[in-house]
């Protein structure tokens, strides 16, 4: 089992199961300390390569994922890998798309879809999940599982 994130590090969300996931805004410098072992970039265009395993999910700013089936499969993979790996979810600012993805991870972890956005706002960032359609996406994500 790999050593995970330090729960005290900025941007770390602890899910109810104890899994830790780092949310990050790519416009800010990479935090000091450990690199992720796996990351997902939620961007409208393909990101620059990184030194660790990563995947790109086409997700334009202030919008929803271009392919909802691929988004669900990738978020399920992130949730599973967070059990014993350092995983990161990132978008440009680290709030809207990242917050939405973290709320979906909370749903996968057993948080009610009705409470997932509030959970992420309390435990990750108060401005997470920026648009009404992102909030609806989290609710529907819970229904589609």
mmCIF file of N, CA and C in Angstrom:
data_model
loop_
_atom_site.group_PDB
_atom_site.id
_atom_site.type_symbol
_atom_site.label_atom_id
_atom_site.label_comp_id
_atom_site.label_asym_id
_atom_site.label_seq_id
_atom_site.Cartn_x
_atom_site.Cartn_y
_atom_site.Cartn_z
ATOM 1 N N UNK A 1 0.845 -1.180 0.000
ATOM 2 C CA UNK A 1 0.000 0.000 0.000
ATOM 3 C C UNK A 1 0.887 1.239 0.000
ATOM 4 N N UNK A 2 0.570 2.198 -0.845
ATOM 5 C CA UNK A 2 1.387 3.400 -0.946
ATOM 6 C C UNK A 2 1.043 4.375 0.176
ATOM 7 N N UNK A 3 1.977 5.273 0.431
ATOM 8 C CA UNK A 3 1.703 6.327 1.397
ATOM 9 C C UNK A 3 0.865 7.380 0.704
ATOM 10 N N UNK A 4 -0.215 7.778 1.362
ATOM 11 C CA UNK A 4 -1.137 8.721 0.754
ATOM 12 C C UNK A 4 -0.781 10.166 1.030
ATOM 13 N N UNK A 5 -1.748 11.019 0.822
ATOM 14 C CA UNK A 5 -1.607 12.446 1.074
ATOM 15 C C UNK A 5 -1.601 12.708 2.575
ATOM 16 N N UNK A 6 -1.054 13.838 2.945
ATOM 17 C CA UNK A 6 -1.172 14.329 4.309
ATOM 18 C C UNK A 6 -2.508 15.074 4.376
ATOM 19 N N UNK A 7 -3.439 14.633 5.230
ATOM 20 C CA UNK A 7 -4.757 15.277 5.282
ATOM 21 C C UNK A 7 -4.692 16.761 5.622
ATOM 22 N N UNK A 8 -3.592 17.223 6.187
ATOM 23 C CA UNK A 8 -3.457 18.639 6.528
ATOM 24 C C UNK A 8 -3.010 19.489 5.340
ATOM 25 N N UNK A 9 -2.578 18.857 4.256
ATOM 26 C CA UNK A 9 -2.131 19.614 3.086
ATOM 27 C C UNK A 9 -3.300 20.374 2.457
ATOM 28 N N UNK A 10 -3.020 21.534 1.861
ATOM 29 C CA UNK A 10 -4.089 22.299 1.203
ATOM 30 C C UNK A 10 -4.699 21.510 0.056
ATOM 31 N N UNK A 11 -6.002 21.643 -0.077
ATOM 32 C CA UNK A 11 -6.705 21.019 -1.196
ATOM 33 C C UNK A 11 -7.073 19.568 -1.003
ATOM 34 N N UNK A 12 -6.764 18.994 0.139
ATOM 35 C CA UNK A 12 -7.071 17.579 0.362
ATOM 36 C C UNK A 12 -8.496 17.448 0.891
ATOM 37 N N UNK A 13 -9.285 16.636 0.236
ATOM 38 C CA UNK A 13 -10.644 16.313 0.681
ATOM 39 C C UNK A 13 -10.630 14.906 1.260
ATOM 40 N N UNK A 14 -11.080 14.783 2.492
ATOM 41 C CA UNK A 14 -11.236 13.463 3.100
ATOM 42 C C UNK A 14 -12.690 13.053 2.918
ATOM 43 N N UNK A 15 -12.889 11.964 2.196
ATOM 44 C CA UNK A 15 -14.225 11.408 2.005
ATOM 45 C C UNK A 15 -14.629 10.628 3.253
ATOM 46 N N UNK A 16 -15.914 10.374 3.447
ATOM 47 C CA UNK A 16 -16.352 9.652 4.643
ATOM 48 C C UNK A 16 -15.659 8.306 4.855
ATOM 49 N N UNK A 17 -15.271 7.631 3.788
ATOM 50 C CA UNK A 17 -14.597 6.331 3.902
ATOM 51 C C UNK A 17 -13.156 6.473 4.384
ATOM 52 N N UNK A 18 -12.646 7.700 4.394
ATOM 53 C CA UNK A 18 -11.244 7.940 4.740
ATOM 54 C C UNK A 18 -10.356 8.146 3.523
ATOM 55 N N UNK A 19 -10.879 7.858 2.321
ATOM 56 C CA UNK A 19 -10.100 8.124 1.113
ATOM 57 C C UNK A 19 -9.770 9.610 1.044
ATOM 58 N N UNK A 20 -8.561 9.921 0.555
ATOM 59 C CA UNK A 20 -8.119 11.301 0.398
ATOM 60 C C UNK A 20 -7.926 11.597 -1.082
ATOM 61 N N UNK A 21 -8.454 12.733 -1.519
ATOM 62 C CA UNK A 21 -8.311 13.169 -2.908
ATOM 63 C C UNK A 21 -7.886 14.631 -2.871
ATOM 64 N N UNK A 22 -6.874 14.971 -3.678
ATOM 65 C CA UNK A 22 -6.466 16.371 -3.749
ATOM 66 C C UNK A 22 -7.172 17.039 -4.911
ATOM 67 N N UNK A 23 -7.779 18.180 -4.636
ATOM 68 C CA UNK A 23 -8.319 19.052 -5.673
ATOM 69 C C UNK A 23 -7.330 20.182 -5.881
ATOM 70 N N UNK A 24 -7.214 20.629 -7.125
ATOM 71 C CA UNK A 24 -6.186 21.643 -7.402
ATOM 72 C C UNK A 24 -6.572 22.497 -8.584
ATOM 73 N N UNK A 25 -6.162 23.750 -8.531
ATOM 74 C CA UNK A 25 -6.267 24.662 -9.655
ATOM 75 C C UNK A 25 -4.946 24.683 -10.402
ATOM 76 N N UNK A 26 -4.965 24.396 -11.675
ATOM 77 C CA UNK A 26 -3.740 24.287 -12.464
ATOM 78 C C UNK A 26 -3.066 25.627 -12.719
ATOM 79 N N UNK A 27 -3.770 26.727 -12.523
ATOM 80 C CA UNK A 27 -3.126 28.030 -12.742
ATOM 81 C C UNK A 27 -2.194 28.391 -11.592
ATOM 82 N N UNK A 28 -2.317 27.677 -10.479
ATOM 83 C CA UNK A 28 -1.409 27.903 -9.348
ATOM 84 C C UNK A 28 -0.243 26.921 -9.439
ATOM 85 N N UNK A 29 0.876 27.253 -8.813
ATOM 86 C CA UNK A 29 2.030 26.338 -8.848
ATOM 87 C C UNK A 29 1.695 24.999 -8.188
ATOM 88 N N UNK A 30 2.376 23.984 -8.647
ATOM 89 C CA UNK A 30 2.232 22.655 -8.062
ATOM 90 C C UNK A 30 2.615 22.732 -6.584
ATOM 91 N N UNK A 31 1.769 22.219 -5.696
ATOM 92 C CA UNK A 31 2.115 22.267 -4.267
ATOM 93 C C UNK A 31 3.401 21.497 -3.977
ATOM 94 N N UNK A 32 4.115 21.950 -2.951
ATOM 95 C CA UNK A 32 5.321 21.239 -2.529
ATOM 96 C C UNK A 32 4.920 19.894 -1.941
ATOM 97 N N UNK A 33 5.884 19.000 -1.892
ATOM 98 C CA UNK A 33 5.615 17.681 -1.312
ATOM 99 C C UNK A 33 5.451 16.631 -2.387
ATOM 100 N N UNK A 34 4.684 15.646 -2.067
ATOM 101 C CA UNK A 34 4.513 14.493 -2.963
ATOM 102 C C UNK A 34 3.711 14.826 -4.209
ATOM 103 N N UNK A 35 4.105 14.170 -5.282
ATOM 104 C CA UNK A 35 3.332 14.245 -6.519
ATOM 105 C C UNK A 35 2.183 13.253 -6.433
ATOM 106 N N UNK A 36 1.137 13.504 -7.209
ATOM 107 C CA UNK A 36 0.091 12.476 -7.291
ATOM 108 C C UNK A 36 0.651 11.248 -8.006
ATOM 109 N N UNK A 37 0.028 10.118 -7.770
ATOM 110 C CA UNK A 37 0.358 8.916 -8.541
ATOM 111 C C UNK A 37 -0.566 8.820 -9.751
ATOM 112 N N UNK A 38 -1.719 9.480 -9.650
ATOM 113 C CA UNK A 38 -2.708 9.473 -10.724
ATOM 114 C C UNK A 38 -3.490 10.775 -10.631
ATOM 115 N N UNK A 39 -3.661 11.434 -11.775
ATOM 116 C CA UNK A 39 -4.452 12.668 -11.771
ATOM 117 C C UNK A 39 -5.377 12.701 -12.974
ATOM 118 N N UNK A 40 -6.423 13.488 -12.805
ATOM 119 C CA UNK A 40 -7.390 13.722 -13.871
ATOM 120 C C UNK A 40 -7.477 15.223 -14.078
ATOM 121 N N UNK A 41 -7.273 15.661 -15.330
ATOM 122 C CA UNK A 41 -7.381 17.067 -15.698
ATOM 123 C C UNK A 41 -8.720 17.293 -16.376
ATOM 124 N N UNK A 42 -9.501 18.199 -15.823
ATOM 125 C CA UNK A 42 -10.833 18.522 -16.331
ATOM 126 C C UNK A 42 -10.727 19.845 -17.084
ATOM 127 N N UNK A 43 -10.437 19.758 -18.369
ATOM 128 C CA UNK A 43 -10.173 20.950 -19.173
ATOM 129 C C UNK A 43 -10.866 20.861 -20.521
ATOM 130 N N UNK A 44 -11.063 22.019 -21.144
ATOM 131 C CA UNK A 44 -11.651 22.060 -22.472
ATOM 132 C C UNK A 44 -10.706 21.607 -23.568
ATOM 133 N N UNK A 45 -9.400 21.687 -23.290
ATOM 134 C CA UNK A 45 -8.415 21.205 -24.269
ATOM 135 C C UNK A 45 -7.351 20.379 -23.556
ATOM 136 N N UNK A 46 -6.653 19.582 -24.320
ATOM 137 C CA UNK A 46 -5.683 18.652 -23.753
ATOM 138 C C UNK A 46 -4.573 19.400 -23.010
ATOM 139 N N UNK A 47 -4.249 18.949 -21.786
ATOM 140 C CA UNK A 47 -3.213 19.625 -20.998
ATOM 141 C C UNK A 47 -1.807 19.204 -21.407
ATOM 142 N N UNK A 48 -0.844 19.941 -20.873
ATOM 143 C CA UNK A 48 0.559 19.571 -21.045
ATOM 144 C C UNK A 48 0.811 18.264 -20.293
ATOM 145 N N UNK A 49 1.742 17.442 -20.773
ATOM 146 C CA UNK A 49 2.056 16.186 -20.067
ATOM 147 C C UNK A 49 2.660 16.462 -18.685
ATOM 148 N N UNK A 50 2.471 15.510 -17.781
ATOM 149 C CA UNK A 50 3.048 15.586 -16.440
ATOM 150 C C UNK A 50 3.899 14.341 -16.199
ATOM 151 N N UNK A 51 4.639 14.339 -15.095
ATOM 152 C CA UNK A 51 5.596 13.266 -14.811
ATOM 153 C C UNK A 51 4.951 12.040 -14.169
ATOM 154 N N UNK A 52 3.653 12.045 -13.960
ATOM 155 C CA UNK A 52 2.942 10.916 -13.341
ATOM 156 C C UNK A 52 1.792 10.513 -14.260
ATOM 157 N N UNK A 53 1.179 9.412 -13.953
ATOM 158 C CA UNK A 53 0.056 8.933 -14.763
ATOM 159 C C UNK A 53 -1.099 9.918 -14.662
ATOM 160 N N UNK A 54 -1.636 10.300 -15.802
ATOM 161 C CA UNK A 54 -2.761 11.243 -15.786
ATOM 162 C C UNK A 54 -3.682 10.966 -16.967
ATOM 163 N N UNK A 55 -4.888 11.464 -16.827
ATOM 164 C CA UNK A 55 -5.877 11.369 -17.906
ATOM 165 C C UNK A 55 -6.530 12.727 -18.075
ATOM 166 N N UNK A 56 -6.977 12.965 -19.268
ATOM 167 C CA UNK A 56 -7.678 14.197 -19.597
ATOM 168 C C UNK A 56 -9.133 13.861 -19.845
ATOM 169 N N UNK A 57 -10.013 14.628 -19.225
ATOM 170 C CA UNK A 57 -11.445 14.531 -19.486
ATOM 171 C C UNK A 57 -11.875 15.878 -20.055
ATOM 172 N N UNK A 58 -12.379 15.862 -21.274
ATOM 173 C CA UNK A 58 -12.816 17.115 -21.901
ATOM 174 C C UNK A 58 -14.018 17.653 -21.117
ATOM 175 N N UNK A 59 -13.788 18.822 -20.501
ATOM 176 C CA UNK A 59 -14.805 19.438 -19.649
ATOM 177 C C UNK A 59 -14.576 20.943 -19.710
ATOM 178 N N UNK A 60 -15.274 21.642 -20.634
ATOM 179 C CA UNK A 60 -15.070 23.086 -20.775
ATOM 180 C C UNK A 60 -15.431 23.848 -19.494
ATOM 181 N N UNK A 61 -14.758 24.973 -19.293
ATOM 182 C CA UNK A 61 -14.964 25.803 -18.110
ATOM 183 C C UNK A 61 -16.431 26.219 -17.979
ATOM 184 N N UNK A 62 -16.955 26.134 -16.760
ATOM 185 C CA UNK A 62 -18.339 26.474 -16.404
ATOM 186 C C UNK A 62 -19.375 25.562 -17.043
ATOM 187 N N UNK A 63 -18.951 24.484 -17.625
ATOM 188 C CA UNK A 63 -19.868 23.565 -18.313
ATOM 189 C C UNK A 63 -19.877 22.219 -17.617
ATOM 190 N N UNK A 64 -20.271 21.204 -18.403
ATOM 191 C CA UNK A 64 -20.321 19.820 -17.938
ATOM 192 C C UNK A 64 -19.427 18.970 -18.827
ATOM 193 N N UNK A 65 -19.108 17.753 -18.389
ATOM 194 C CA UNK A 65 -18.243 16.898 -19.215
ATOM 195 C C UNK A 65 -18.847 16.665 -20.601
ATOM 196 N N UNK A 66 -17.984 16.654 -21.604
ATOM 197 C CA UNK A 66 -18.437 16.416 -22.973
ATOM 198 C C UNK A 66 -19.019 15.015 -23.129
ATOM 199 N N UNK A 67 -18.469 14.040 -22.446
ATOM 200 C CA UNK A 67 -18.932 12.648 -22.510
ATOM 201 C C UNK A 67 -19.247 12.187 -21.091
ATOM 202 N N UNK A 68 -20.520 12.166 -20.758
ATOM 203 C CA UNK A 68 -20.915 11.852 -19.364
ATOM 204 C C UNK A 68 -20.605 10.415 -18.981
ATOM 205 N N UNK A 69 -20.685 9.489 -19.928
ATOM 206 C CA UNK A 69 -20.333 8.098 -19.632
ATOM 207 C C UNK A 69 -18.857 7.949 -19.316
ATOM 208 N N UNK A 70 -18.018 8.606 -20.112
ATOM 209 C CA UNK A 70 -16.570 8.572 -19.847
ATOM 210 C C UNK A 70 -16.256 9.249 -18.520
ATOM 211 N N UNK A 71 -16.978 10.332 -18.208
ATOM 212 C CA UNK A 71 -16.756 11.025 -16.933
ATOM 213 C C UNK A 71 -17.088 10.105 -15.765
ATOM 214 N N UNK A 72 -18.209 9.416 -15.835
ATOM 215 C CA UNK A 72 -18.589 8.522 -14.741
ATOM 216 C C UNK A 72 -17.545 7.415 -14.564
ATOM 217 N N UNK A 73 -17.124 6.798 -15.663
ATOM 218 C CA UNK A 73 -16.136 5.714 -15.584
ATOM 219 C C UNK A 73 -14.822 6.225 -14.992
ATOM 220 N N UNK A 74 -14.388 7.406 -15.403
ATOM 221 C CA UNK A 74 -13.131 7.948 -14.901
ATOM 222 C C UNK A 74 -13.242 8.321 -13.422
ATOM 223 N N UNK A 75 -14.359 8.901 -13.013
ATOM 224 C CA UNK A 75 -14.537 9.239 -11.601
ATOM 225 C C UNK A 75 -14.639 7.978 -10.736
ATOM 226 N N UNK A 76 -15.239 6.932 -11.260
ATOM 227 C CA UNK A 76 -15.253 5.662 -10.525
ATOM 228 C C UNK A 76 -13.835 5.121 -10.364
ATOM 229 N N UNK A 77 -13.006 5.284 -11.397
ATOM 230 C CA UNK A 77 -11.609 4.864 -11.300
ATOM 231 C C UNK A 77 -10.854 5.704 -10.262
ATOM 232 N N UNK A 78 -11.068 7.019 -10.273
ATOM 233 C CA UNK A 78 -10.431 7.895 -9.290
ATOM 234 C C UNK A 78 -10.816 7.448 -7.882
ATOM 235 N N UNK A 79 -12.105 7.217 -7.658
ATOM 236 C CA UNK A 79 -12.582 6.812 -6.333
ATOM 237 C C UNK A 79 -11.921 5.494 -5.910
ATOM 238 N N UNK A 80 -11.866 4.523 -6.812
ATOM 239 C CA UNK A 80 -11.259 3.225 -6.478
ATOM 240 C C UNK A 80 -9.769 3.385 -6.178
ATOM 241 N N UNK A 81 -9.071 4.148 -6.993
ATOM 242 C CA UNK A 81 -7.627 4.305 -6.810
ATOM 243 C C UNK A 81 -7.285 5.114 -5.558
ATOM 244 N N UNK A 82 -8.197 5.975 -5.128
ATOM 245 C CA UNK A 82 -7.956 6.779 -3.922
ATOM 246 C C UNK A 82 -7.875 5.918 -2.666
ATOM 247 N N UNK A 83 -8.283 4.668 -2.746
ATOM 248 C CA UNK A 83 -8.198 3.774 -1.585
ATOM 249 C C UNK A 83 -6.749 3.535 -1.179
ATOM 250 N N UNK A 84 -5.821 3.543 -2.156
ATOM 251 C CA UNK A 84 -4.420 3.275 -1.792
ATOM 252 C C UNK A 84 -3.408 4.011 -2.665
ATOM 253 N N UNK A 85 -3.847 5.054 -3.352
ATOM 254 C CA UNK A 85 -2.942 5.860 -4.157
ATOM 255 C C UNK A 85 -3.203 7.341 -3.896
ATOM 256 N N UNK A 86 -2.220 8.171 -4.213
ATOM 257 C CA UNK A 86 -2.398 9.619 -4.165
ATOM 258 C C UNK A 86 -3.035 10.053 -5.487
ATOM 259 N N UNK A 87 -4.295 10.457 -5.421
ATOM 260 C CA UNK A 87 -4.997 10.878 -6.626
ATOM 261 C C UNK A 87 -5.354 12.359 -6.526
ATOM 262 N N UNK A 88 -5.434 12.965 -7.688
ATOM 263 C CA UNK A 88 -5.701 14.397 -7.775
ATOM 264 C C UNK A 88 -6.715 14.640 -8.886
ATOM 265 N N UNK A 89 -7.591 15.599 -8.653
ATOM 266 C CA UNK A 89 -8.535 16.074 -9.659
ATOM 267 C C UNK A 89 -8.261 17.561 -9.816
ATOM 268 N N UNK A 90 -8.114 18.023 -11.056
ATOM 269 C CA UNK A 90 -7.719 19.419 -11.259
ATOM 270 C C UNK A 90 -8.398 20.022 -12.478
ATOM 271 N N UNK A 91 -8.673 21.318 -12.366
ATOM 272 C CA UNK A 91 -9.117 22.129 -13.495
ATOM 273 C C UNK A 91 -8.343 23.447 -13.404
ATOM 274 N N UNK A 92 -8.676 24.414 -14.205
ATOM 275 C CA UNK A 92 -7.901 25.650 -14.227
ATOM 276 C C UNK A 92 -7.911 26.364 -12.870
ATOM 277 N N UNK A 93 -9.111 26.597 -12.326
ATOM 278 C CA UNK A 93 -9.210 27.327 -11.064
ATOM 279 C C UNK A 93 -9.308 26.453 -9.831
ATOM 280 N N UNK A 94 -9.694 25.190 -10.010
ATOM 281 C CA UNK A 94 -9.793 24.274 -8.880
ATOM 282 C C UNK A 94 -11.085 24.359 -8.099
ATOM 283 N N UNK A 95 -12.116 24.993 -8.646
ATOM 284 C CA UNK A 95 -13.359 25.155 -7.896
ATOM 285 C C UNK A 95 -14.579 24.558 -8.588
ATOM 286 N N UNK A 96 -14.907 25.043 -9.781
ATOM 287 C CA UNK A 96 -16.138 24.611 -10.445
ATOM 288 C C UNK A 96 -16.120 23.172 -10.898
ATOM 289 N N UNK A 97 -15.298 22.881 -11.902
ATOM 290 C CA UNK A 97 -15.222 21.513 -12.421
ATOM 291 C C UNK A 97 -14.632 20.571 -11.385
ATOM 292 N N UNK A 98 -13.567 21.020 -10.709
ATOM 293 C CA UNK A 98 -12.950 20.187 -9.676
ATOM 294 C C UNK A 98 -13.936 19.932 -8.547
ATOM 295 N N UNK A 99 -14.615 20.974 -8.078
ATOM 296 C CA UNK A 99 -15.600 20.801 -7.014
ATOM 297 C C UNK A 99 -16.725 19.871 -7.416
ATOM 298 N N UNK A 100 -17.161 19.979 -8.666
ATOM 299 C CA UNK A 100 -18.227 19.102 -9.165
ATOM 300 C C UNK A 100 -17.755 17.654 -9.170
ATOM 301 N N UNK A 101 -16.542 17.428 -9.656
ATOM 302 C CA UNK A 101 -15.993 16.065 -9.667
ATOM 303 C C UNK A 101 -15.834 15.538 -8.241
ATOM 304 N N UNK A 102 -15.357 16.382 -7.313
ATOM 305 C CA UNK A 102 -15.214 15.948 -5.921
ATOM 306 C C UNK A 102 -16.577 15.618 -5.311
ATOM 307 N N UNK A 103 -17.603 16.388 -5.655
ATOM 308 C CA UNK A 103 -18.950 16.087 -5.153
ATOM 309 C C UNK A 103 -19.436 14.746 -5.701
ATOM 310 N N UNK A 104 -19.115 14.448 -6.948
ATOM 311 C CA UNK A 104 -19.476 13.136 -7.522
ATOM 312 C C UNK A 104 -18.719 12.019 -6.797
ATOM 313 N N UNK A 105 -17.455 12.259 -6.455
ATOM 314 C CA UNK A 105 -16.695 11.271 -5.689
ATOM 315 C C UNK A 105 -17.331 11.066 -4.314
ATOM 316 N N UNK A 106 -17.820 12.141 -3.710
ATOM 317 C CA UNK A 106 -18.505 12.020 -2.417
ATOM 318 C C UNK A 106 -19.759 11.153 -2.560
ATOM 319 N N UNK A 107 -20.485 11.307 -3.667
ATOM 320 C CA UNK A 107 -21.662 10.467 -3.916
ATOM 321 C C UNK A 107 -21.232 9.004 -4.026
ATOM 322 N N UNK A 108 -20.172 8.745 -4.779
ATOM 323 C CA UNK A 108 -19.671 7.371 -4.888
ATOM 324 C C UNK A 108 -19.265 6.819 -3.525
ATOM 325 N N UNK A 109 -18.852 7.697 -2.625
ATOM 326 C CA UNK A 109 -18.388 7.303 -1.305
ATOM 327 C C UNK A 109 -19.536 7.178 -0.292
ATOM 328 N N UNK A 110 -20.756 7.427 -0.742
ATOM 329 C CA UNK A 110 -21.911 7.230 0.133
ATOM 330 C C UNK A 110 -22.619 8.480 0.605
ATOM 331 N N UNK A 111 -22.120 9.662 0.240
ATOM 332 C CA UNK A 111 -22.804 10.904 0.600
ATOM 333 C C UNK A 111 -24.043 11.030 -0.289
ATOM 334 N N UNK A 112 -25.153 11.438 0.290
ATOM 335 C CA UNK A 112 -26.383 11.637 -0.477
ATOM 336 C C UNK A 112 -26.144 12.686 -1.568
ATOM 337 N N UNK A 113 -26.670 12.472 -2.771
ATOM 338 C CA UNK A 113 -26.514 13.488 -3.824
ATOM 339 C C UNK A 113 -27.036 14.857 -3.393
ATOM 340 N N UNK A 114 -28.073 14.887 -2.558
ATOM 341 C CA UNK A 114 -28.614 16.156 -2.055
ATOM 342 C C UNK A 114 -27.616 16.885 -1.163
ATOM 343 N N UNK A 115 -26.722 16.152 -0.519
ATOM 344 C CA UNK A 115 -25.786 16.736 0.444
ATOM 345 C C UNK A 115 -24.357 16.853 -0.084
ATOM 346 N N UNK A 116 -24.081 16.288 -1.251
ATOM 347 C CA UNK A 116 -22.704 16.202 -1.738
ATOM 348 C C UNK A 116 -22.071 17.566 -2.001
ATOM 349 N N UNK A 117 -22.814 18.494 -2.584
ATOM 350 C CA UNK A 117 -22.249 19.821 -2.860
ATOM 351 C C UNK A 117 -21.911 20.518 -1.542
ATOM 352 N N UNK A 118 -22.816 20.476 -0.576
ATOM 353 C CA UNK A 118 -22.553 21.067 0.729
ATOM 354 C C UNK A 118 -21.364 20.425 1.420
ATOM 355 N N UNK A 119 -21.247 19.112 1.292
ATOM 356 C CA UNK A 119 -20.110 18.392 1.882
ATOM 357 C C UNK A 119 -18.795 18.924 1.310
ATOM 358 N N UNK A 120 -18.728 19.062 -0.004
ATOM 359 C CA UNK A 120 -17.498 19.531 -0.650
ATOM 360 C C UNK A 120 -17.230 20.995 -0.300
ATOM 361 N N UNK A 121 -18.273 21.796 -0.216
ATOM 362 C CA UNK A 121 -18.075 23.202 0.164
ATOM 363 C C UNK A 121 -17.574 23.333 1.605
ATOM 364 N N UNK A 122 -18.006 22.462 2.477
ATOM 365 C CA UNK A 122 -17.547 22.510 3.875
ATOM 366 C C UNK A 122 -16.132 21.968 4.031
ATOM 367 N N UNK A 123 -15.802 20.920 3.298
ATOM 368 C CA UNK A 123 -14.542 20.216 3.537
ATOM 369 C C UNK A 123 -13.445 20.465 2.494
ATOM 370 N N UNK A 124 -13.790 21.135 1.398
ATOM 371 C CA UNK A 124 -12.781 21.422 0.368
ATOM 372 C C UNK A 124 -12.662 22.929 0.131
ATOM 373 N N UNK A 125 -13.728 23.540 -0.381
ATOM 374 C CA UNK A 125 -13.706 24.986 -0.648
ATOM 375 C C UNK A 125 -15.139 25.508 -0.677
ATOM 376 N N UNK A 126 -15.406 26.642 -0.015
ATOM 377 C CA UNK A 126 -16.768 27.179 0.025
ATOM 378 C C UNK A 126 -17.323 27.590 -1.340
ATOM 379 N N UNK A 127 -16.442 27.844 -2.315
ATOM 380 C CA UNK A 127 -16.895 28.226 -3.651
ATOM 381 C C UNK A 127 -16.952 27.077 -4.642
ATOM 382 N N UNK A 128 -16.816 25.853 -4.155
ATOM 383 C CA UNK A 128 -16.828 24.686 -5.049
ATOM 384 C C UNK A 128 -18.200 24.503 -5.683
ATOM 385 N N UNK A 129 -18.210 24.003 -6.904
ATOM 386 C CA UNK A 129 -19.419 23.760 -7.708
ATOM 387 C C UNK A 129 -20.074 25.121 -7.976
ATOM 388 N N UNK A 130 -19.720 25.699 -9.117
ATOM 389 C CA UNK A 130 -20.042 27.103 -9.368
ATOM 390 C C UNK A 130 -21.381 27.383 -10.042
ATOM 391 N N UNK A 131 -21.907 26.464 -10.802
ATOM 392 C CA UNK A 131 -23.098 26.786 -11.594
ATOM 393 C C UNK A 131 -24.286 25.900 -11.215
ATOM 394 N N UNK A 132 -25.490 26.373 -11.517
ATOM 395 C CA UNK A 132 -26.678 25.547 -11.239
ATOM 396 C C UNK A 132 -26.644 24.213 -11.985
ATOM 397 N N UNK A 133 -26.114 24.200 -13.213
ATOM 398 C CA UNK A 133 -26.088 22.941 -13.962
ATOM 399 C C UNK A 133 -25.044 21.987 -13.401
ATOM 400 N N UNK A 134 -23.976 22.525 -12.802
ATOM 401 C CA UNK A 134 -23.023 21.634 -12.125
ATOM 402 C C UNK A 134 -23.678 20.995 -10.902
ATOM 403 N N UNK A 135 -24.484 21.753 -10.153
ATOM 404 C CA UNK A 135 -25.206 21.182 -9.003
ATOM 405 C C UNK A 135 -26.187 20.102 -9.471
ATOM 406 N N UNK A 136 -26.914 20.372 -10.567
ATOM 407 C CA UNK A 136 -27.848 19.367 -11.108
ATOM 408 C C UNK A 136 -27.103 18.124 -11.571
ATOM 409 N N UNK A 137 -25.909 18.321 -12.146
ATOM 410 C CA UNK A 137 -25.097 17.180 -12.589
ATOM 411 C C UNK A 137 -24.791 16.250 -11.415
ATOM 412 N N UNK A 138 -24.442 16.831 -10.273
ATOM 413 C CA UNK A 138 -24.149 16.019 -9.088
ATOM 414 C C UNK A 138 -25.405 15.252 -8.664
ATOM 415 N N UNK A 139 -26.551 15.900 -8.657
ATOM 416 C CA UNK A 139 -27.801 15.211 -8.296
ATOM 417 C C UNK A 139 -28.084 14.064 -9.254
ATOM 418 N N UNK A 140 -27.935 14.319 -10.533
ATOM 419 C CA UNK A 140 -28.206 13.281 -11.539
ATOM 420 C C UNK A 140 -27.139 12.181 -11.521
ATOM 421 N N UNK A 141 -25.926 12.547 -11.150
ATOM 422 C CA UNK A 141 -24.864 11.555 -11.027
ATOM 423 C C UNK A 141 -25.271 10.500 -9.993
ATOM 424 N N UNK A 142 -25.896 10.955 -8.922
ATOM 425 C CA UNK A 142 -26.367 10.030 -7.892
ATOM 426 C C UNK A 142 -27.496 9.151 -8.369
ATOM 427 N N UNK A 143 -28.322 9.658 -9.266
ATOM 428 C CA UNK A 143 -29.448 8.888 -9.790
ATOM 429 C C UNK A 143 -29.013 7.867 -10.837
ATOM 430 N N UNK A 144 -27.891 8.167 -11.527
ATOM 431 C CA UNK A 144 -27.498 7.311 -12.645
ATOM 432 C C UNK A 144 -26.612 6.150 -12.231
ATOM 433 N N UNK A 145 -26.317 6.022 -10.947
ATOM 434 C CA UNK A 145 -25.412 4.967 -10.496
ATOM 435 C C UNK A 145 -26.087 3.702 -10.374
#
